[in-house]
PDB file of C-alpha atoms in Angstrom:
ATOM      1  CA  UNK A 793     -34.655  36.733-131.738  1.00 49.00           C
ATOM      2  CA  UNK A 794     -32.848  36.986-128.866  1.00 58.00           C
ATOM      3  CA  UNK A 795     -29.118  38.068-129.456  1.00 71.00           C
ATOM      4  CA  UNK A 796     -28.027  41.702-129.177  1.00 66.00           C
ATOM      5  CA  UNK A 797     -28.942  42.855-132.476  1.00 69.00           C
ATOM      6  CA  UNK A 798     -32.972  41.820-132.053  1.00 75.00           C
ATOM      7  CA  UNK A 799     -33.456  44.247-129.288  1.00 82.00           C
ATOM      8  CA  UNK A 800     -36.911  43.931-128.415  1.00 84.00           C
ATOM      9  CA  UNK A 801     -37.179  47.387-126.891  1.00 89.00           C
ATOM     10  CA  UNK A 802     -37.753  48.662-130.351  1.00 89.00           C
ATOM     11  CA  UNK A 803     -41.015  46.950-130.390  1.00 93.00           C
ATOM     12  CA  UNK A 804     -42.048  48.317-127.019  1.00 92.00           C
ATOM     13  CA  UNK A 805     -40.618  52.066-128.385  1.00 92.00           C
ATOM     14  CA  UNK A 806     -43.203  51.529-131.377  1.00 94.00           C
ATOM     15  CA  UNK A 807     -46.108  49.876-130.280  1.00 93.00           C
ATOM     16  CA  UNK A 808     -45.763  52.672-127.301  1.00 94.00           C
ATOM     17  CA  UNK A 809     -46.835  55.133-130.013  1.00 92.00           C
ATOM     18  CA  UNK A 810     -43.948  56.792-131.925  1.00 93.00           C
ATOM     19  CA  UNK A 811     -44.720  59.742-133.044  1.00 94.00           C
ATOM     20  CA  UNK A 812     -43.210  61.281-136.606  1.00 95.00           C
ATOM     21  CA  UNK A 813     -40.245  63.741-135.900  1.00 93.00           C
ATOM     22  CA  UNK A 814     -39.582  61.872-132.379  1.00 92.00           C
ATOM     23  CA  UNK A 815     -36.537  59.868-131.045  1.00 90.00           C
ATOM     24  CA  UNK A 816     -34.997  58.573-134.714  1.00 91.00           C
ATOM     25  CA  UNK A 817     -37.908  59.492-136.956  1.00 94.00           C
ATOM     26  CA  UNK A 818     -37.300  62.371-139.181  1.00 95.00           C
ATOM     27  CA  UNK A 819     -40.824  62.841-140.681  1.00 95.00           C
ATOM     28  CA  UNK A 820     -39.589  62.188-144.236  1.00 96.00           C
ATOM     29  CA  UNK A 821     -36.669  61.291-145.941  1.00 97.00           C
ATOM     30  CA  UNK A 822     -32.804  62.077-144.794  1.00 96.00           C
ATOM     31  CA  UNK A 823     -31.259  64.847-146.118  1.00 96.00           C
ATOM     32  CA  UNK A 824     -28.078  62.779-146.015  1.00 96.00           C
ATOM     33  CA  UNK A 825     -29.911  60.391-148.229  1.00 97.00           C
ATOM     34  CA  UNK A 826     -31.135  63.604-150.155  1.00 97.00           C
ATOM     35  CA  UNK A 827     -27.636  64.425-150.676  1.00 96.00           C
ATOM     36  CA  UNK A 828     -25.618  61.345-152.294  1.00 97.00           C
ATOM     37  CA  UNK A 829     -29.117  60.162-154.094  1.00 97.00           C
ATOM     38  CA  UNK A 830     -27.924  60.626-157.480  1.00 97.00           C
ATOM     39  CA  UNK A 831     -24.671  59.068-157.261  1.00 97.00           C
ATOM     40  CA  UNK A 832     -26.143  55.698-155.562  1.00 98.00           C
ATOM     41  CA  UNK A 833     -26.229  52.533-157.704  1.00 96.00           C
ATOM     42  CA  UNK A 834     -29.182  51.625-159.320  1.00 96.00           C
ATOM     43  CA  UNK A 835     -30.146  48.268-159.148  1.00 97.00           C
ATOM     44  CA  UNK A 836     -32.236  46.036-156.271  1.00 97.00           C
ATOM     45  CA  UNK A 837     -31.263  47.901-152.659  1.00 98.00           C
ATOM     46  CA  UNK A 838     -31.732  46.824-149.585  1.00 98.00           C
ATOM     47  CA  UNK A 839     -32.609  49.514-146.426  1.00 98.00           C
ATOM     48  CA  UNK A 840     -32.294  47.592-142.688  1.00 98.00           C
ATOM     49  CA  UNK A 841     -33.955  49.162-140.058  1.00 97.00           C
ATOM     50  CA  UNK A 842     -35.857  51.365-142.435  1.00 97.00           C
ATOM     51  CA  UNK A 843     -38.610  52.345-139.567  1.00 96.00           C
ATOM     52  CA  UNK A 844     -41.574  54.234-141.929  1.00 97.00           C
ATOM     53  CA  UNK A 845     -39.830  53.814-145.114  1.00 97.00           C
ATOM     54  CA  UNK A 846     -39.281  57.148-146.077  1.00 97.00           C
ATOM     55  CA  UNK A 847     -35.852  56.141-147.400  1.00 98.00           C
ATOM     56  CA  UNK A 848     -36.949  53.206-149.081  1.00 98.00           C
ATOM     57  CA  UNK A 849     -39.746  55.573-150.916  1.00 97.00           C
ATOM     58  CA  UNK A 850     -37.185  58.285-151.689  1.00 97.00           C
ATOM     59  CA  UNK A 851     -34.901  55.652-153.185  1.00 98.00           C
ATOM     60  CA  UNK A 852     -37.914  53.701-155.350  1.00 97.00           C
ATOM     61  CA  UNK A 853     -38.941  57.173-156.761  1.00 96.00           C
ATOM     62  CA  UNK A 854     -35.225  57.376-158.494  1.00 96.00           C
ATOM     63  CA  UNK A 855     -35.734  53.943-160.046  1.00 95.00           C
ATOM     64  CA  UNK A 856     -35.074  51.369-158.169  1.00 96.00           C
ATOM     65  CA  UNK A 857     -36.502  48.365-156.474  1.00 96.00           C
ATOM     66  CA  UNK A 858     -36.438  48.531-152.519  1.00 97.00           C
ATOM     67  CA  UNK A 859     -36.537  45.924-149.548  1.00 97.00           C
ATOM     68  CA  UNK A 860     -36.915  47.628-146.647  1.00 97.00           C
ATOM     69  CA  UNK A 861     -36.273  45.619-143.145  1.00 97.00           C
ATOM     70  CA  UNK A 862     -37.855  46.160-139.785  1.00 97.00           C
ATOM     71  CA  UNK A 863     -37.600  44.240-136.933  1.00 96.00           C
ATOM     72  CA  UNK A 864     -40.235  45.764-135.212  1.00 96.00           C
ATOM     73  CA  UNK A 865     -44.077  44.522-136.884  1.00 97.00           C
ATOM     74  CA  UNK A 866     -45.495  47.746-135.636  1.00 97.00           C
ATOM     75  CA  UNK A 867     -42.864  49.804-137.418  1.00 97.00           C
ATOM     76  CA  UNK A 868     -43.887  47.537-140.186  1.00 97.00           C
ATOM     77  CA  UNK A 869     -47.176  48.639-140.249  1.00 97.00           C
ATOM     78  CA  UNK A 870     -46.166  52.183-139.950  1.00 97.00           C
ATOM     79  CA  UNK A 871     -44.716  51.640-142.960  1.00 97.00           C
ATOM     80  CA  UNK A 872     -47.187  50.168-145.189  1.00 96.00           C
ATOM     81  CA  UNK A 873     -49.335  52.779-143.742  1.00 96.00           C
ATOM     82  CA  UNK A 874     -47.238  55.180-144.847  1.00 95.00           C
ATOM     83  CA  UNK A 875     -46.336  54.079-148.602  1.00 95.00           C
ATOM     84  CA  UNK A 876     -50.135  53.233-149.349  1.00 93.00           C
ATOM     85  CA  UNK A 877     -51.234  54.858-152.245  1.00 87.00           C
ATOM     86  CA  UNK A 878     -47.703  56.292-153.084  1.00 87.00           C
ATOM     87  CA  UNK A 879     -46.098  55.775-156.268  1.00 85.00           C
ATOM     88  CA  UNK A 880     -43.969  53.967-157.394  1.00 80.00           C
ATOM     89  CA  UNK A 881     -45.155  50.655-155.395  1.00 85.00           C
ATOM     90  CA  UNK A 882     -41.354  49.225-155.999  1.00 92.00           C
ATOM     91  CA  UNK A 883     -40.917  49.320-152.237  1.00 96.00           C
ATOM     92  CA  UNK A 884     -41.061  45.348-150.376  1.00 96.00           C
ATOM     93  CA  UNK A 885     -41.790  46.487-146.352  1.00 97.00           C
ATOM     94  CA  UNK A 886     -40.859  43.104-144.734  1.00 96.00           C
ATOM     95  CA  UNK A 887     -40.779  42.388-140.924  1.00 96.00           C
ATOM     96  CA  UNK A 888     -37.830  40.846-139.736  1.00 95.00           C
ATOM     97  CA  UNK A 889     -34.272  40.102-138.087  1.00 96.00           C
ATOM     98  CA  UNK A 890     -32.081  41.506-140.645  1.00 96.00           C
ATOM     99  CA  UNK A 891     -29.254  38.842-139.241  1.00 95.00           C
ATOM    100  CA  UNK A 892     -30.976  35.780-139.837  1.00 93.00           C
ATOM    101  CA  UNK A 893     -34.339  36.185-141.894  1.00 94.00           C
ATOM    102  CA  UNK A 894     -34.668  35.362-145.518  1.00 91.00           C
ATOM    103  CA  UNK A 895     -34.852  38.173-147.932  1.00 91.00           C
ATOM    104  CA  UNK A 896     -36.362  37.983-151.466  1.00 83.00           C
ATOM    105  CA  UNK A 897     -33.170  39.198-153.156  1.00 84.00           C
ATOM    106  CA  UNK A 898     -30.065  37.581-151.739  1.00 85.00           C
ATOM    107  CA  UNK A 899     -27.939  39.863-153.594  1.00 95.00           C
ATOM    108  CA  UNK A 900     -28.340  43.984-153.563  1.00 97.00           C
ATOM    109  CA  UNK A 901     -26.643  45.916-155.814  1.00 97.00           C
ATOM    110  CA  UNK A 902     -26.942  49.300-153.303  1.00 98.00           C
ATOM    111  CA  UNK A 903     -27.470  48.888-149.266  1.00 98.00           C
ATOM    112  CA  UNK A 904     -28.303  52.192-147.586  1.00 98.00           C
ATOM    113  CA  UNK A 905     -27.425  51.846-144.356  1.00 98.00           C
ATOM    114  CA  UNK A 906     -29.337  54.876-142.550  1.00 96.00           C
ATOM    115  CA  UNK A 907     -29.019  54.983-138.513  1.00 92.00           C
ATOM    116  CA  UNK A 908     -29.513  50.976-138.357  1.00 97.00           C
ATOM    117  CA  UNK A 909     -25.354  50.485-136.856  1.00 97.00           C
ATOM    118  CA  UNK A 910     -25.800  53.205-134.611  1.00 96.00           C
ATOM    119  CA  UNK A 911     -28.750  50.981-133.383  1.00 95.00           C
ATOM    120  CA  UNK A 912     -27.253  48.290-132.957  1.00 96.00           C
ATOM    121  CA  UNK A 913     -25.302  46.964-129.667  1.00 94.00           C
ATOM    122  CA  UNK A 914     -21.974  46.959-130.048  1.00 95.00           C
ATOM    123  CA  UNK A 915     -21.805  43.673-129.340  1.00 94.00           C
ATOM    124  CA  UNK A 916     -23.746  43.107-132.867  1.00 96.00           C
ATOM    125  CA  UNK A 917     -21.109  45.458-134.956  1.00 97.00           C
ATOM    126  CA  UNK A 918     -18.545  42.703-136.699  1.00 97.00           C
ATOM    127  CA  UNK A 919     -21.713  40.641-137.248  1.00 97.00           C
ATOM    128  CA  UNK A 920     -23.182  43.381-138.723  1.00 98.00           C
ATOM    129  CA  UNK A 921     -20.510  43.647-141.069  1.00 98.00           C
ATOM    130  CA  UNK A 922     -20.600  40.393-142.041  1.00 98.00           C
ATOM    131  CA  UNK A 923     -24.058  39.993-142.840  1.00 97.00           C
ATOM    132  CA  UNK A 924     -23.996  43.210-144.907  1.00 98.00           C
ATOM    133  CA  UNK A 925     -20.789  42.062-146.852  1.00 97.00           C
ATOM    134  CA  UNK A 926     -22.804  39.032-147.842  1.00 97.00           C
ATOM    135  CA  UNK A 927     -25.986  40.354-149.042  1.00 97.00           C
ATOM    136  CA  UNK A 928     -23.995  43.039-151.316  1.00 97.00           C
ATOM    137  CA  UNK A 929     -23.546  42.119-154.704  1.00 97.00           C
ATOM    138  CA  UNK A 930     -19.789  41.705-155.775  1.00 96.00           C
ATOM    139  CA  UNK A 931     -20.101  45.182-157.688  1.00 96.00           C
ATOM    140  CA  UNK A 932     -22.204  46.453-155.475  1.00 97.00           C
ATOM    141  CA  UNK A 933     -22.169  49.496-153.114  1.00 98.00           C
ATOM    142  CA  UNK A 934     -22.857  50.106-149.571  1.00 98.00           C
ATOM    143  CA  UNK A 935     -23.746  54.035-148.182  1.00 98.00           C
ATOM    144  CA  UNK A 936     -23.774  53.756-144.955  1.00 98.00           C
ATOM    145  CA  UNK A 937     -24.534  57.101-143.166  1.00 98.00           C
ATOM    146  CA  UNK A 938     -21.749  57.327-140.223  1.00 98.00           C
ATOM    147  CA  UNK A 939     -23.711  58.742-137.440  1.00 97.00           C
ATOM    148  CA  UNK A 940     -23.769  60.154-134.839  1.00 96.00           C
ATOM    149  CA  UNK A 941     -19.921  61.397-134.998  1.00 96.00           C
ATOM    150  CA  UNK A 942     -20.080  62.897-131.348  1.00 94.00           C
ATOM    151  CA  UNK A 943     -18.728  62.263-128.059  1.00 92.00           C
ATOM    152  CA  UNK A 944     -20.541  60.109-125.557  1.00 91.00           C
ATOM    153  CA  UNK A 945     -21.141  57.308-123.651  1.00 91.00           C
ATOM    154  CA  UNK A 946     -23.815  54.588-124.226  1.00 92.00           C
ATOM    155  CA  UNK A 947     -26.924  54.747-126.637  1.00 91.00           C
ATOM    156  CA  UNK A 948     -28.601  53.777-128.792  1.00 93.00           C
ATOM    157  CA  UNK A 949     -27.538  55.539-130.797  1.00 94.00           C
ATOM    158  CA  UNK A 950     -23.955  54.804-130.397  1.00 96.00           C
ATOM    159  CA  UNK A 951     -21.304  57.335-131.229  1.00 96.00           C
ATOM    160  CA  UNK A 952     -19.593  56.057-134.641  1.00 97.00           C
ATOM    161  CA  UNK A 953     -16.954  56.872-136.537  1.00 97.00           C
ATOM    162  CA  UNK A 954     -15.578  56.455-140.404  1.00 98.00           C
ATOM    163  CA  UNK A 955     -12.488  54.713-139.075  1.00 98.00           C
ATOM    164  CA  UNK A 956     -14.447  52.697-136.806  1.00 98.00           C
ATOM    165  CA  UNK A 957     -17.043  51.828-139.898  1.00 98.00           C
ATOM    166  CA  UNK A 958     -14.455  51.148-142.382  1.00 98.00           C
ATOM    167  CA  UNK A 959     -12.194  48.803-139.770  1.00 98.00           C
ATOM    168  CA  UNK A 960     -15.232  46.643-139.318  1.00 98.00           C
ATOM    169  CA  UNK A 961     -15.607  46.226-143.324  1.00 98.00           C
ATOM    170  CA  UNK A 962     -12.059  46.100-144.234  1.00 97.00           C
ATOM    171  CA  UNK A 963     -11.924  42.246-143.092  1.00 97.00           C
ATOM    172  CA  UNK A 964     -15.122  41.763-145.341  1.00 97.00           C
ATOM    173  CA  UNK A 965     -12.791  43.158-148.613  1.00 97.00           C
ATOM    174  CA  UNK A 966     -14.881  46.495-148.526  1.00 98.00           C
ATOM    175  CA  UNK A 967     -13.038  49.628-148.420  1.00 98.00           C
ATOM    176  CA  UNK A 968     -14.180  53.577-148.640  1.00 98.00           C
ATOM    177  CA  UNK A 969     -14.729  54.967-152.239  1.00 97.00           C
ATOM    178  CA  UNK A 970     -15.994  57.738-151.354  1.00 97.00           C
ATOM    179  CA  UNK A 971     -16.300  60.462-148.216  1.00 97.00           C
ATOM    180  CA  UNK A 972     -19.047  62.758-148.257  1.00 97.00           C
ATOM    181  CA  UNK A 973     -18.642  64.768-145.167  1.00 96.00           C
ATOM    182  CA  UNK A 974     -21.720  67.192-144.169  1.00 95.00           C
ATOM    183  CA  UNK A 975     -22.923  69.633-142.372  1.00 95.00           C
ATOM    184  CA  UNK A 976     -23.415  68.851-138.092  1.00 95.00           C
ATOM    185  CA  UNK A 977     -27.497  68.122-137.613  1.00 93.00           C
ATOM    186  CA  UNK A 978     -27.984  67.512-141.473  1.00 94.00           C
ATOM    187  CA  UNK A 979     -29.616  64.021-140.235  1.00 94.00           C
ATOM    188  CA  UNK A 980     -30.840  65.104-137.229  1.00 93.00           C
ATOM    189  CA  UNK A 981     -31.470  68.900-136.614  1.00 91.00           C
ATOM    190  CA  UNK A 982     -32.883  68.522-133.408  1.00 88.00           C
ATOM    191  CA  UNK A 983     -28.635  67.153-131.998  1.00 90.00           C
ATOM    192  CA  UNK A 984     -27.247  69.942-134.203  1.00 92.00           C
ATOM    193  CA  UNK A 985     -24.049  68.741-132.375  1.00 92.00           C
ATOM    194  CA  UNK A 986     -23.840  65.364-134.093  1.00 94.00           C
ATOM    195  CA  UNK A 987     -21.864  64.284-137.132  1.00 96.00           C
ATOM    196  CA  UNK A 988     -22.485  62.851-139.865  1.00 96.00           C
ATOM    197  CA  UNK A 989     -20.517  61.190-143.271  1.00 97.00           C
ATOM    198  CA  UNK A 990     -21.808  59.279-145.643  1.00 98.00           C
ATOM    199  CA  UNK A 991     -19.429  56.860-146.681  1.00 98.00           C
ATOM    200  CA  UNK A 992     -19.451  54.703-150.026  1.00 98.00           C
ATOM    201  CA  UNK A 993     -18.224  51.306-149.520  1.00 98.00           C
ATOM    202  CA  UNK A 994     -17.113  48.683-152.124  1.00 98.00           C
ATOM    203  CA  UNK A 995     -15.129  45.803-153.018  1.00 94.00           C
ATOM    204  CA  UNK A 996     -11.529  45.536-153.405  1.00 81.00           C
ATOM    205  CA  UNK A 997     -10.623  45.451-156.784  1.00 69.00           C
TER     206      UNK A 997
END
């Protein structure tokens, strides 16, 4: 694990102690997530850099069977921590490098992308892309939550856009379906400043 999208800082930000509420962690699940819920496909989905799993619970709860991804094994066992005893137990925590590790579905018919590209160097973005393009079903849809939609320099996380999103999965034959623009902060209220879109993405018909 050692190109730009296996960071191992993330480790060394969780097994430093992350506390809920701090840096990315929003203490439950996203309200963007909260938002488009009912209009997300069910079927297997897949959430990368899912951190504690709230999203991955959230989404199990409506019905569906989740893989959520972590790089980092102590966010892993943040996770399982979390989810114990919760129903339904339809969520898979798995540590891993979402670019190259086996997953136990190899196609998802949803992939909620949640904060994971902003993560990511931008260096890792078109491989991003292409990894997600191939794990998606050939009806399937990808939300990815466009954030943060802000001005600045550096990161993570890295200031994103929908144009810059959707010209990274145009060459993959994904295009936007649907724009659901919200509220600054809804994410994140602590940067009430930042953007944020949720974006449906599928295949070219």
């Amino acid at each position: 694990m050692t190109h730009p999208g296996a960071d191992p800082s993330w480790e060394a930000m969780w097994s430093r102690g992350l506390a809920k509420d701090s840096a990315f962690d929003v203490a439950g699940p996203s309200q963007a997530l909260v938002a488009v819920l009912p209009n997300m496909k069910i079927g297997p989905t897949l959430v990368p850099g899912a951190g504690r799993s709230y999203d991955a619970w959230a989404l199990a709860k409506a019905g569906r069977a989740v893989t959520a991804v972590d790089l980092s094994p102590t966010a892993v066992a943040e996770a399982r921590k979390e989810l114990c005893g919760r129903e339904p137990r339809s969520v898979e925590v798995v540590q891993g490098d979402f670019f190259e590790m086996e997953l136990p579905t190899q196609h998802f018919a949803c992939i909620w992308d949640c904060t994971f590209l902003c993560a990511l160097s931008p260096d890792s973005r078109e491989r991003w892309a292409a990894r997600t393009a191939a794990l998606l079903a050939p009806d399937g849809e990808l939300w990815s939550l466009v954030f943060p939609i802000i001005e600045k320099v550096g990161g993570p996380p890295y200031a994103l856009s929908v144009d810059l999103v959707s010209s990274l999965l145009e060459p993959h034959g994904l295009l936007p379906e649907e724009v659901v623009e919200m509220p600054n902060g809804t994410h994140m209220p602590r940067l009430p400043a930042a953007g944020n879109t949720v974006v449906k993405y599928c295949r070219r018909k």
